Coordinates of C-alpha atoms in Angstrom, one line a residue:
X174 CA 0.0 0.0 0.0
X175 CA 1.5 3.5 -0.7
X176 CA 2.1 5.9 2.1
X177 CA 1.0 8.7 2.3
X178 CA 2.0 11.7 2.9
X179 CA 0.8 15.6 4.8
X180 CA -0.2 17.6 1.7
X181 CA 0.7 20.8 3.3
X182 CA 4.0 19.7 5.3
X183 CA 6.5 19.0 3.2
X184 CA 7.8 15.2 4.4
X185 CA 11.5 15.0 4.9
X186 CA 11.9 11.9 3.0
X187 CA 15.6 11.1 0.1
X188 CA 13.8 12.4 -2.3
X189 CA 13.3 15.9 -0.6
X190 CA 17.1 15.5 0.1
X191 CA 18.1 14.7 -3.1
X192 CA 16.1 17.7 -4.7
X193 CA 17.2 19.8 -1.9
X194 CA 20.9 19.4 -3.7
X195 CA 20.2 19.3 -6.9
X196 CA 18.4 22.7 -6.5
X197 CA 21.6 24.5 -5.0
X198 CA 23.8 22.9 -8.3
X199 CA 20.5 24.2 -10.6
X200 CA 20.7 27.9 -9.3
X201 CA 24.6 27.7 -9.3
X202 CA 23.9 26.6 -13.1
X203 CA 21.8 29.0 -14.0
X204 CA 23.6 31.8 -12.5
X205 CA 26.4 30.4 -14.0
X206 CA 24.6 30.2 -17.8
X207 CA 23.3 34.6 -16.8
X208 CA 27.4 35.5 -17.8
X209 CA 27.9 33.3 -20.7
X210 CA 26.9 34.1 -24.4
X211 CA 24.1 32.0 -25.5
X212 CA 26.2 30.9 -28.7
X213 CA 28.5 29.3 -26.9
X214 CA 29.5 25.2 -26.4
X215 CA 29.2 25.7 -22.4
X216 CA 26.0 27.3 -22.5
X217 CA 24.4 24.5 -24.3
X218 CA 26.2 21.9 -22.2
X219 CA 24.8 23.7 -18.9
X220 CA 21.6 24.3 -20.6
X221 CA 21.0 20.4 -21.2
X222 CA 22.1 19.8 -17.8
X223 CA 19.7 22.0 -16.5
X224 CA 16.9 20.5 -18.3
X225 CA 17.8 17.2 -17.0
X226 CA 17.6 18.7 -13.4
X227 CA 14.1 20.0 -14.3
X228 CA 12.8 16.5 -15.6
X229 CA 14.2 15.0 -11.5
X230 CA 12.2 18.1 -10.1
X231 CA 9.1 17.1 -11.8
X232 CA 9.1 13.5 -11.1
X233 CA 10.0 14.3 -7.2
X234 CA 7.0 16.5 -6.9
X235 CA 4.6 14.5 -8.8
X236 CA 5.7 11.2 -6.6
X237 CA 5.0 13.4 -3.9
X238 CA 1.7 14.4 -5.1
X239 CA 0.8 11.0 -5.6
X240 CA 1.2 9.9 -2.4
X241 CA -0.5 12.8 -0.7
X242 CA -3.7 12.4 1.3
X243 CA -5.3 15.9 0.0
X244 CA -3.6 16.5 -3.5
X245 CA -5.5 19.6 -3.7
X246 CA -3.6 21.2 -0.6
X247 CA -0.4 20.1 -1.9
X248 CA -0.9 21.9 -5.6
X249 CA -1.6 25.3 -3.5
X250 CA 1.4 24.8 -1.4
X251 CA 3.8 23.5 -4.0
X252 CA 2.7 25.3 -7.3
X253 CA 5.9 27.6 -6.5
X254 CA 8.3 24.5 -7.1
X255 CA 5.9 23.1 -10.3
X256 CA 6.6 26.5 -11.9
X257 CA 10.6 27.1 -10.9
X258 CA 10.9 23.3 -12.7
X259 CA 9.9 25.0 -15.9
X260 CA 12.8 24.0 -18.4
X261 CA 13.8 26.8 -20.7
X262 CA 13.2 29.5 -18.7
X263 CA 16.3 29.8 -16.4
X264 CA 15.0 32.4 -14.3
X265 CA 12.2 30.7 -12.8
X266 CA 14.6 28.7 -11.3
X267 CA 15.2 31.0 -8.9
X268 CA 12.1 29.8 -6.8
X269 CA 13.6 26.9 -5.6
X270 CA 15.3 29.1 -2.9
X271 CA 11.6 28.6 -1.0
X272 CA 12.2 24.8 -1.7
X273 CA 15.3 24.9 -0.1
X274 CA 13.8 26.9 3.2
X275 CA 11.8 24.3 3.4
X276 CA 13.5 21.8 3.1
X277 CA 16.4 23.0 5.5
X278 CA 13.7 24.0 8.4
X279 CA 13.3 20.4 8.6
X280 CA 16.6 19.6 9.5
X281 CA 16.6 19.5 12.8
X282 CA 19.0 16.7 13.6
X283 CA 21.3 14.1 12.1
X284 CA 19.6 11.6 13.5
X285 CA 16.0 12.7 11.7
X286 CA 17.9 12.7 8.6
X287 CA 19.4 9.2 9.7
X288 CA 15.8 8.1 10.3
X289 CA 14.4 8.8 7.4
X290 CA 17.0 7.1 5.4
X291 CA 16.8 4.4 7.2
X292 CA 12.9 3.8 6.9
X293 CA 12.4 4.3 3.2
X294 CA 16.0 2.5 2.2
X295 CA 14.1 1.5 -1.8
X296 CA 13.8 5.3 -1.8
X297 CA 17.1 6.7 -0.7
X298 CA 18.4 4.2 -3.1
X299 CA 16.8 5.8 -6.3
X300 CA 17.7 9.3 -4.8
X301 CA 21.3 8.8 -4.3
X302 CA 21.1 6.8 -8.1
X303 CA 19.5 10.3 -9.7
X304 CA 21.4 12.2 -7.6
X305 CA 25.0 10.9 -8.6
X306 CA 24.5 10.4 -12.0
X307 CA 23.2 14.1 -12.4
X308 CA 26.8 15.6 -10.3
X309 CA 28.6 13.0 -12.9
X310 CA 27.2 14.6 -15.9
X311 CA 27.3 18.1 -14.8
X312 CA 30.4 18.0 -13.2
X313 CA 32.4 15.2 -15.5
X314 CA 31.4 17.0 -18.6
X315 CA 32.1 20.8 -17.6
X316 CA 35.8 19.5 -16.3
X317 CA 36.2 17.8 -19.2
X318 CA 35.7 20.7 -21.7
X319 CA 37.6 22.6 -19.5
X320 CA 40.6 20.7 -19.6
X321 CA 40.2 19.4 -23.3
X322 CA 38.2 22.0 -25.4
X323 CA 41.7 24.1 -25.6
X324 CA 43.9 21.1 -26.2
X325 CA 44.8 21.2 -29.9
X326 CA 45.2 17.3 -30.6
X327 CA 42.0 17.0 -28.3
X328 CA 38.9 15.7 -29.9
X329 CA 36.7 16.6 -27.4
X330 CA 36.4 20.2 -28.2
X331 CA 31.9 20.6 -28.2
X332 CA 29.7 20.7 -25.4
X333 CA 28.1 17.6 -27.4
X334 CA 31.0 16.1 -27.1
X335 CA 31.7 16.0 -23.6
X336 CA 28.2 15.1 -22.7
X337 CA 28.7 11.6 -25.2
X338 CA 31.6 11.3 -23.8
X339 CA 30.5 11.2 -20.1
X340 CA 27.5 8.9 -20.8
X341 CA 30.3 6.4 -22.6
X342 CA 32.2 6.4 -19.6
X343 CA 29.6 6.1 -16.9
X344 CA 28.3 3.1 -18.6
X345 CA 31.9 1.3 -18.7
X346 CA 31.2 0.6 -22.7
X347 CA 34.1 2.5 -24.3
X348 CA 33.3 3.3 -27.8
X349 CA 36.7 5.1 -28.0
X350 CA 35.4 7.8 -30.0
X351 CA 36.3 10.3 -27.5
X352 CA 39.1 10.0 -25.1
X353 CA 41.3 12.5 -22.7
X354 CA 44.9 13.4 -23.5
X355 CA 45.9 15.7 -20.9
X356 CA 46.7 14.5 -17.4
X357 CA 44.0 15.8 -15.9
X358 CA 41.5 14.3 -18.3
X359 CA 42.4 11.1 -17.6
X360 CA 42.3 11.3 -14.0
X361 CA 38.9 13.0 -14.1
X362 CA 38.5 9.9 -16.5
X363 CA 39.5 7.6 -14.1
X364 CA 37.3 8.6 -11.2
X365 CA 33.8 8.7 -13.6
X366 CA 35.0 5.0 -14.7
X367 CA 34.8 4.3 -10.6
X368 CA 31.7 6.4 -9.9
X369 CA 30.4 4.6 -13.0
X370 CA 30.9 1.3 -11.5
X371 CA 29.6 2.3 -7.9
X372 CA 26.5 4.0 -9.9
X373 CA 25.8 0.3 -12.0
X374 CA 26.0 -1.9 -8.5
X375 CA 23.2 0.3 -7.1
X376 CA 21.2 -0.2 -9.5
X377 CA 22.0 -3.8 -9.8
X378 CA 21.6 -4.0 -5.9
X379 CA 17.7 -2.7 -6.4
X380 CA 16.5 -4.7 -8.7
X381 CA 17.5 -7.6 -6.8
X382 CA 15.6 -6.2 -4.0
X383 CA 12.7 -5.8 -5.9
X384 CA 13.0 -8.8 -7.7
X385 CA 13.7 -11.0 -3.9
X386 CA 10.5 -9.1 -2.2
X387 CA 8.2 -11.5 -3.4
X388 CA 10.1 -14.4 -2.3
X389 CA 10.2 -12.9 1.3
X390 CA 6.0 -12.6 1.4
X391 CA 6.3 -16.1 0.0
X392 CA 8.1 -17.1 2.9
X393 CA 6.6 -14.7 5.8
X394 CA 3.5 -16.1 4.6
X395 CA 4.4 -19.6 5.0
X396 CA 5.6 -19.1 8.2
X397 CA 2.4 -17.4 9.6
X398 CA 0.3 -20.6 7.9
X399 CA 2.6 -22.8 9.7
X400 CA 2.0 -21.0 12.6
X401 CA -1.5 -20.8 12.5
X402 CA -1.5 -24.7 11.7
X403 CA 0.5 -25.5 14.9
X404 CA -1.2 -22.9 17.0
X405 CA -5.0 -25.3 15.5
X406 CA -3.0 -28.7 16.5
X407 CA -2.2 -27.3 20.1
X408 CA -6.1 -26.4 20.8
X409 CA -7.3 -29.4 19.4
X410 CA -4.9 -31.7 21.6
X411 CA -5.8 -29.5 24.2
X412 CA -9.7 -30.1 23.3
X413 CA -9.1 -33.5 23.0
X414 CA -7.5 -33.6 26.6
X415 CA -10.5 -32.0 28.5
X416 CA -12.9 -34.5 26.6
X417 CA -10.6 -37.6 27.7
X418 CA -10.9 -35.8 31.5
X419 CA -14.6 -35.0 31.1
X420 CA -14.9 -38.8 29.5
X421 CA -13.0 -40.4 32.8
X422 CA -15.2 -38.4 35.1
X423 CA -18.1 -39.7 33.8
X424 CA -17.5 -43.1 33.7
X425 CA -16.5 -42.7 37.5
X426 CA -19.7 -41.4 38.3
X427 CA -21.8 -43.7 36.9
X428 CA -19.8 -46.9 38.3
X429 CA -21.5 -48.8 40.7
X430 CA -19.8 -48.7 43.9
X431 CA -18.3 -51.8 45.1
X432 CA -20.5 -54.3 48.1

């Protein structure tokens, strides 16, 4: 059954987390994207990234909307964050600074945080998936052009480039087609290749937890039948007993008694 959740008090739950980040690297994007020209390869590499952020917004707030008990309540409380997850216009983005109030009042303690985490694992799971593959494309590709893009006998020199080329990497497939040659490339390089790797084990990690939960109600379920089996075999042997001792009374009382 799904939880759900206070429409008008924003839940501190990974996802809130995770968005909670993601809107301090969109508004340090998007001031970022004010002082460059719009013709320009980093522009349209941010730009991209940016829309990707957008896309995560959306699907945070409509899985929060989903699971909230008055969906009504939660559009007039959240229709600040639908409209700063606009793509395409940056400065809307702005808005997520009341997101970010929000979501900071609510950090009261580590141990909340811990708590939180710790109750909805499945969730913090896909956060921390969304949430490092969106710092490895941002991050890996603007780095990247940085070092490369100036490099003469680089051939990573476009914003398109650098994107392809992160995506190659994360994935651990290698086309080749695009490669560092400076030193600091191929360290960067080096460290997506790991993240890569750490990213692919999450993921391989949930599925096997969703794929294993129906076994575990499979076998919760047989243990409560065989519990309810054993716990019907003890009262009927029980039952039994008291009929054998009602049984023996009766036939004392109606033996005649001896001359």
């Amino acid at each position: 059954m799904t939880k759900k959740i206070d429409a008008v008090k924003h839940e501190l739950n990974p996802l809130s987390l995770m968005s909670l980040v993601l809107s301090f690297l969109s508004l340090a994007i998007v001031t970022t994207m004010i002082f460059l020209p719009k013709a320009s390869s980093a522009y349209h590499l941010l730009f991209g990234i940016d829309s990707f952020i957008c896309l995560l917004f959306w699907c945070q707030l409509l899985g929060d909307w989903s699971r909230s008990s008055n969906k009504r309540a939660y559009i007039k409380t959240h229709w600040v964050d639908f409209l700063a997850s606009i793509p395409v216009i940056e400065q809307l983005r702005f808005a997520r600074v009341l997101q970010i109030f929000r979501v900071l009042r609510l950090l009261n303690s580590s141990k909340q945080i811990l708590r939180q985490l710790r109750r909805n694992r499945r969730e913090t799971t896909i956060a921390g998936i969304f949430l490092l593959l969106t710092l490895l494309l941002s991050v890996g590709s603007s780095m990247m052009l940085i070092f490369e893009s100036h490099v003469p006998e680089s051939n990573i020199k476009e914003a398109g480039d650098a994107l392809w080329w992160v995506f190659v990497t994360i994935s651990t497939v290698g086309y080749g087609d695009h490669y560092p040659v400076t030193a600091m490339g191929k360290i960067l390089a080096a460290v997506i290749i790991i993240c890569g790797v750490g990213l692919f084990g999450m993921v391989a990690g949930l599925v096997s937890s969703v794929i294993a939960d129906p076994e575990q109600q499979k076998e919760k379920d047989a243990k409560r039948h065989a519990e309810e089996w054993r716990l019907m075999l003890d009262n009927q042997q029980r039952l039994i007993e008291r009929l054998e001792a009602i049984e023996k009374q009766l036939g004392e009382q109606k033996s005649p008694p001896a001359p």
